[in-house]
Amino acid sequence: MDVDFIFKIAAIGIIVTVLNQVLIRSGREEQAMLTTLAGLVVVLLMVVNSVAELFDTVKDLFGL
Amino acid sequence: MEIFKILSLIFITAVICIILKQYKPEYSLIIAVLCSVIVLTMIIRQILVPISTIQQKIENSGIDNNYFKVALKALGIGYVTSFIADSCRDAGQSALALKAELAGKCAIFILSVPLTLSILETALGFVK
């Protein structure tokens, strides 16, 4: 849970964008959409885990 | 408090969000949510020490500390609700943000009901 987490997600975003453009240019629109979806799912899982971790710390600290 | 570290991190993330907004808007939202999660954890680490010292002080002094517990719970609820509401507003869903805030307010209200009842009883005791 530190700063390079953000840059990792940004890197994934940029890679997926480039991959998307390459796939679209080469005529494979379906694969492009699938890669975007896959990248999104991976990133979402990471963020959901960190949000859950934040909620747990808040629960412990504030006694909720 | 490492305020400058937090502020610079927020500024960098804002720049990254703008870069990604034109290609993939969903990633810019995810990065914004992730940055607020990281900043909130940093803030919680800083807040931990003063809150625990206040708790120790209140327990030692023997004052009934459930008032402070309720206040702390309300603070926690407000803390998380504003995080989620602002993220929803960031994503353009202002209706969802208002629903989150409404839920937070109701939760805090429910929390405060026993407190207000006890205050009411003491007030009525004076009147009789």
Short mmCIF file of C-alpha atoms in Angstrom, two decimals:
data_model
loop_
_atom_site.label_atom_id
_atom_site.label_comp_id
_atom_site.label_asym_id
_atom_site.label_seq_id
_atom_site.Cartn_x
_atom_site.Cartn_y
_atom_site.Cartn_z
CA MET A 1 0.00 0.00 0.00
CA ASP A 2 2.36 2.64 -1.13
CA VAL A 3 2.97 5.10 -3.82
CA ASP A 4 4.20 2.85 -6.59
CA PHE A 5 0.80 1.15 -6.58
CA ILE A 6 -0.59 4.17 -8.41
CA PHE A 7 2.16 4.14 -11.01
CA LYS A 8 1.65 0.40 -11.55
CA ILE A 9 -2.03 0.96 -12.30
CA ALA A 10 -1.19 3.91 -14.56
CA ALA A 11 1.30 1.73 -16.43
CA ILE A 12 -1.34 -0.99 -16.89
CA GLY A 13 -3.76 1.62 -18.21
CA ILE A 14 -1.28 2.93 -20.75
CA ILE A 15 -0.23 -0.56 -21.86
CA VAL A 16 -3.86 -1.58 -22.35
CA THR A 17 -4.50 1.57 -24.36
CA VAL A 18 -1.53 0.92 -26.64
CA LEU A 19 -2.45 -2.75 -26.99
CA ASN A 20 -5.98 -1.69 -27.83
CA GLN A 21 -4.83 0.61 -30.60
CA VAL A 22 -2.50 -2.03 -32.05
CA LEU A 23 -5.23 -4.66 -32.07
CA ILE A 24 -7.77 -2.27 -33.62
CA ARG A 25 -5.32 -1.22 -36.34
CA SER A 26 -4.67 -4.85 -37.19
CA GLY A 27 -8.36 -5.47 -37.58
CA ARG A 28 -9.04 -7.52 -34.43
CA GLU A 29 -11.66 -5.37 -32.69
CA GLU A 30 -12.99 -8.24 -30.53
CA GLN A 31 -9.56 -9.03 -29.07
CA ALA A 32 -9.06 -5.31 -28.44
CA MET A 33 -12.27 -5.10 -26.47
CA LEU A 34 -11.38 -8.29 -24.57
CA THR A 35 -7.94 -7.00 -23.60
CA THR A 36 -9.48 -3.77 -22.36
CA LEU A 37 -11.94 -5.77 -20.30
CA ALA A 38 -9.20 -8.01 -18.92
CA GLY A 39 -7.04 -5.04 -17.96
CA LEU A 40 -9.98 -3.39 -16.30
CA VAL A 41 -10.83 -6.48 -14.26
CA VAL A 42 -7.26 -6.85 -13.04
CA VAL A 43 -7.04 -3.20 -12.04
CA LEU A 44 -10.45 -3.28 -10.38
CA LEU A 45 -9.47 -6.31 -8.28
CA MET A 46 -6.36 -4.52 -7.05
CA VAL A 47 -8.30 -1.39 -6.13
CA VAL A 48 -11.09 -3.34 -4.43
CA ASN A 49 -8.53 -5.10 -2.27
CA SER A 50 -6.95 -1.81 -1.20
CA VAL A 51 -10.35 -0.24 -0.48
CA ALA A 52 -11.28 -3.27 1.65
CA GLU A 53 -8.01 -2.87 3.52
CA LEU A 54 -8.81 0.82 4.16
CA PHE A 55 -12.28 -0.05 5.45
CA ASP A 56 -10.78 -2.61 7.85
CA THR A 57 -8.30 -0.10 9.26
CA VAL A 58 -11.09 2.46 9.69
CA LYS A 59 -13.21 -0.17 11.41
CA ASP A 60 -10.43 -1.02 13.84
CA LEU A 61 -9.43 2.54 14.59
CA PHE A 62 -12.88 4.03 15.07
CA GLY A 63 -14.40 0.95 16.68
CA LEU A 64 -17.21 0.70 14.17
CA MET B 1 2.59 14.96 9.55
CA GLU B 2 4.13 14.25 6.16
CA ILE B 3 1.85 16.82 4.63
CA PHE B 4 4.14 17.70 1.74
CA LYS B 5 4.50 14.07 0.72
CA ILE B 6 0.72 13.67 0.66
CA LEU B 7 0.13 16.89 -1.29
CA SER B 8 2.74 16.11 -3.92
CA LEU B 9 1.35 12.59 -4.32
CA ILE B 10 -2.14 14.02 -4.87
CA PHE B 11 -0.85 16.49 -7.44
CA ILE B 12 1.04 13.80 -9.38
CA THR B 13 -2.02 11.58 -9.41
CA ALA B 14 -4.16 14.42 -10.73
CA VAL B 15 -1.75 14.84 -13.62
CA ILE B 16 -1.77 11.09 -14.34
CA CYS B 17 -5.58 11.10 -14.27
CA ILE B 18 -5.69 13.83 -16.92
CA ILE B 19 -3.30 11.91 -19.14
CA LEU B 20 -5.37 8.77 -18.94
CA LYS B 21 -8.72 10.53 -19.16
CA GLN B 22 -8.58 11.03 -22.90
CA TYR B 23 -7.73 7.40 -23.69
CA LYS B 24 -9.40 5.38 -20.94
CA PRO B 25 -11.70 7.41 -18.62
CA GLU B 26 -12.37 4.38 -16.40
CA TYR B 27 -8.67 4.07 -15.54
CA SER B 28 -8.51 7.71 -14.50
CA LEU B 29 -11.37 7.12 -12.07
CA ILE B 30 -9.68 4.01 -10.68
CA ILE B 31 -6.42 5.87 -10.18
CA ALA B 32 -8.26 8.71 -8.42
CA VAL B 33 -9.97 6.25 -6.06
CA LEU B 34 -6.67 4.47 -5.43
CA CYS B 35 -4.86 7.71 -4.63
CA SER B 36 -7.56 8.73 -2.14
CA VAL B 37 -7.32 5.29 -0.53
CA ILE B 38 -3.57 5.65 -0.12
CA VAL B 39 -3.86 9.20 1.23
CA LEU B 40 -6.58 8.14 3.68
CA THR B 41 -4.40 5.30 4.98
CA MET B 42 -1.53 7.73 5.44
CA ILE B 43 -3.81 10.10 7.35
CA ILE B 44 -5.16 7.27 9.51
CA ARG B 45 -1.60 6.29 10.43
CA GLN B 46 -1.01 9.86 11.60
CA ILE B 47 -4.34 10.13 13.48
CA LEU B 48 -3.83 6.83 15.35
CA VAL B 49 -1.47 8.24 17.99
CA PRO B 50 -3.45 11.29 19.17
CA ILE B 51 -6.73 9.36 19.26
CA SER B 52 -5.26 6.60 21.41
CA THR B 53 -3.70 9.12 23.82
CA ILE B 54 -7.05 10.91 24.17
CA GLN B 55 -8.72 7.57 24.83
CA GLN B 56 -6.19 6.72 27.53
CA LYS B 57 -6.65 10.16 29.12
CA ILE B 58 -10.44 9.78 29.21
CA GLU B 59 -10.31 6.25 30.63
CA ASN B 60 -7.88 7.32 33.37
CA SER B 61 -9.93 10.38 34.30
CA GLY B 62 -12.99 8.17 34.91
CA ILE B 63 -15.42 10.24 32.83
CA ASP B 64 -18.08 8.06 31.16
CA ASN B 65 -16.32 7.46 27.84
CA ASN B 66 -19.23 6.30 25.70
CA TYR B 67 -19.73 9.92 24.62
CA PHE B 68 -16.25 9.86 23.15
CA LYS B 69 -16.91 6.43 21.60
CA VAL B 70 -20.02 7.71 19.82
CA ALA B 71 -18.12 10.76 18.59
CA LEU B 72 -15.32 8.54 17.31
CA LYS B 73 -17.79 6.29 15.50
CA ALA B 74 -19.49 9.28 13.91
CA LEU B 75 -16.07 10.53 12.82
CA GLY B 76 -15.29 7.17 11.23
CA ILE B 77 -18.61 7.02 9.41
CA GLY B 78 -18.20 10.56 8.14
CA TYR B 79 -14.64 9.79 7.10
CA VAL B 80 -15.58 6.82 4.91
CA THR B 81 -18.83 8.27 3.62
CA SER B 82 -17.15 11.42 2.34
CA PHE B 83 -14.51 9.29 0.64
CA ILE B 84 -17.10 7.25 -1.23
CA ALA B 85 -19.36 10.25 -1.97
CA ASP B 86 -16.48 12.26 -3.46
CA SER B 87 -15.36 9.28 -5.55
CA CYS B 88 -18.91 8.95 -6.92
CA ARG B 89 -18.97 12.67 -7.68
CA ASP B 90 -15.63 12.27 -9.40
CA ALA B 91 -17.19 9.58 -11.57
CA GLY B 92 -20.02 11.95 -12.48
CA GLN B 93 -22.67 10.15 -10.43
CA SER B 94 -23.90 13.01 -8.24
CA ALA B 95 -27.15 11.18 -7.42
CA LEU B 96 -25.21 8.22 -6.03
CA ALA B 97 -22.98 10.59 -4.07
CA LEU B 98 -26.03 12.15 -2.42
CA LYS B 99 -27.39 8.70 -1.59
CA ALA B 100 -24.10 7.78 0.06
CA GLU B 101 -24.15 10.97 2.09
CA LEU B 102 -27.79 10.34 3.07
CA ALA B 103 -26.86 6.85 4.25
CA GLY B 104 -23.97 8.27 6.26
CA LYS B 105 -26.19 10.89 7.88
CA CYS B 106 -28.81 8.28 8.81
CA ALA B 107 -26.10 6.05 10.28
CA ILE B 108 -24.77 8.90 12.38
CA PHE B 109 -28.29 9.83 13.46
CA ILE B 110 -29.00 6.27 14.57
CA LEU B 111 -25.73 6.33 16.48
CA SER B 112 -26.66 9.50 18.32
CA VAL B 113 -30.20 8.49 19.37
CA PRO B 114 -29.24 6.84 22.72
CA LEU B 115 -27.08 9.85 23.49
CA THR B 116 -29.86 12.37 22.93
CA LEU B 117 -32.25 10.17 24.96
CA SER B 118 -29.95 10.22 27.95
CA ILE B 119 -29.55 13.99 27.69
CA LEU B 120 -33.34 14.34 27.46
CA GLU B 121 -33.77 12.26 30.60
CA THR B 122 -31.33 14.37 32.57
CA ALA B 123 -33.08 17.53 31.32
CA LEU B 124 -36.51 16.16 32.31
CA GLY B 125 -35.07 15.23 35.69
CA PHE B 126 -34.31 18.89 36.31
CA VAL B 127 -37.80 19.97 35.20
CA LYS B 128 -39.66 17.64 37.56
#
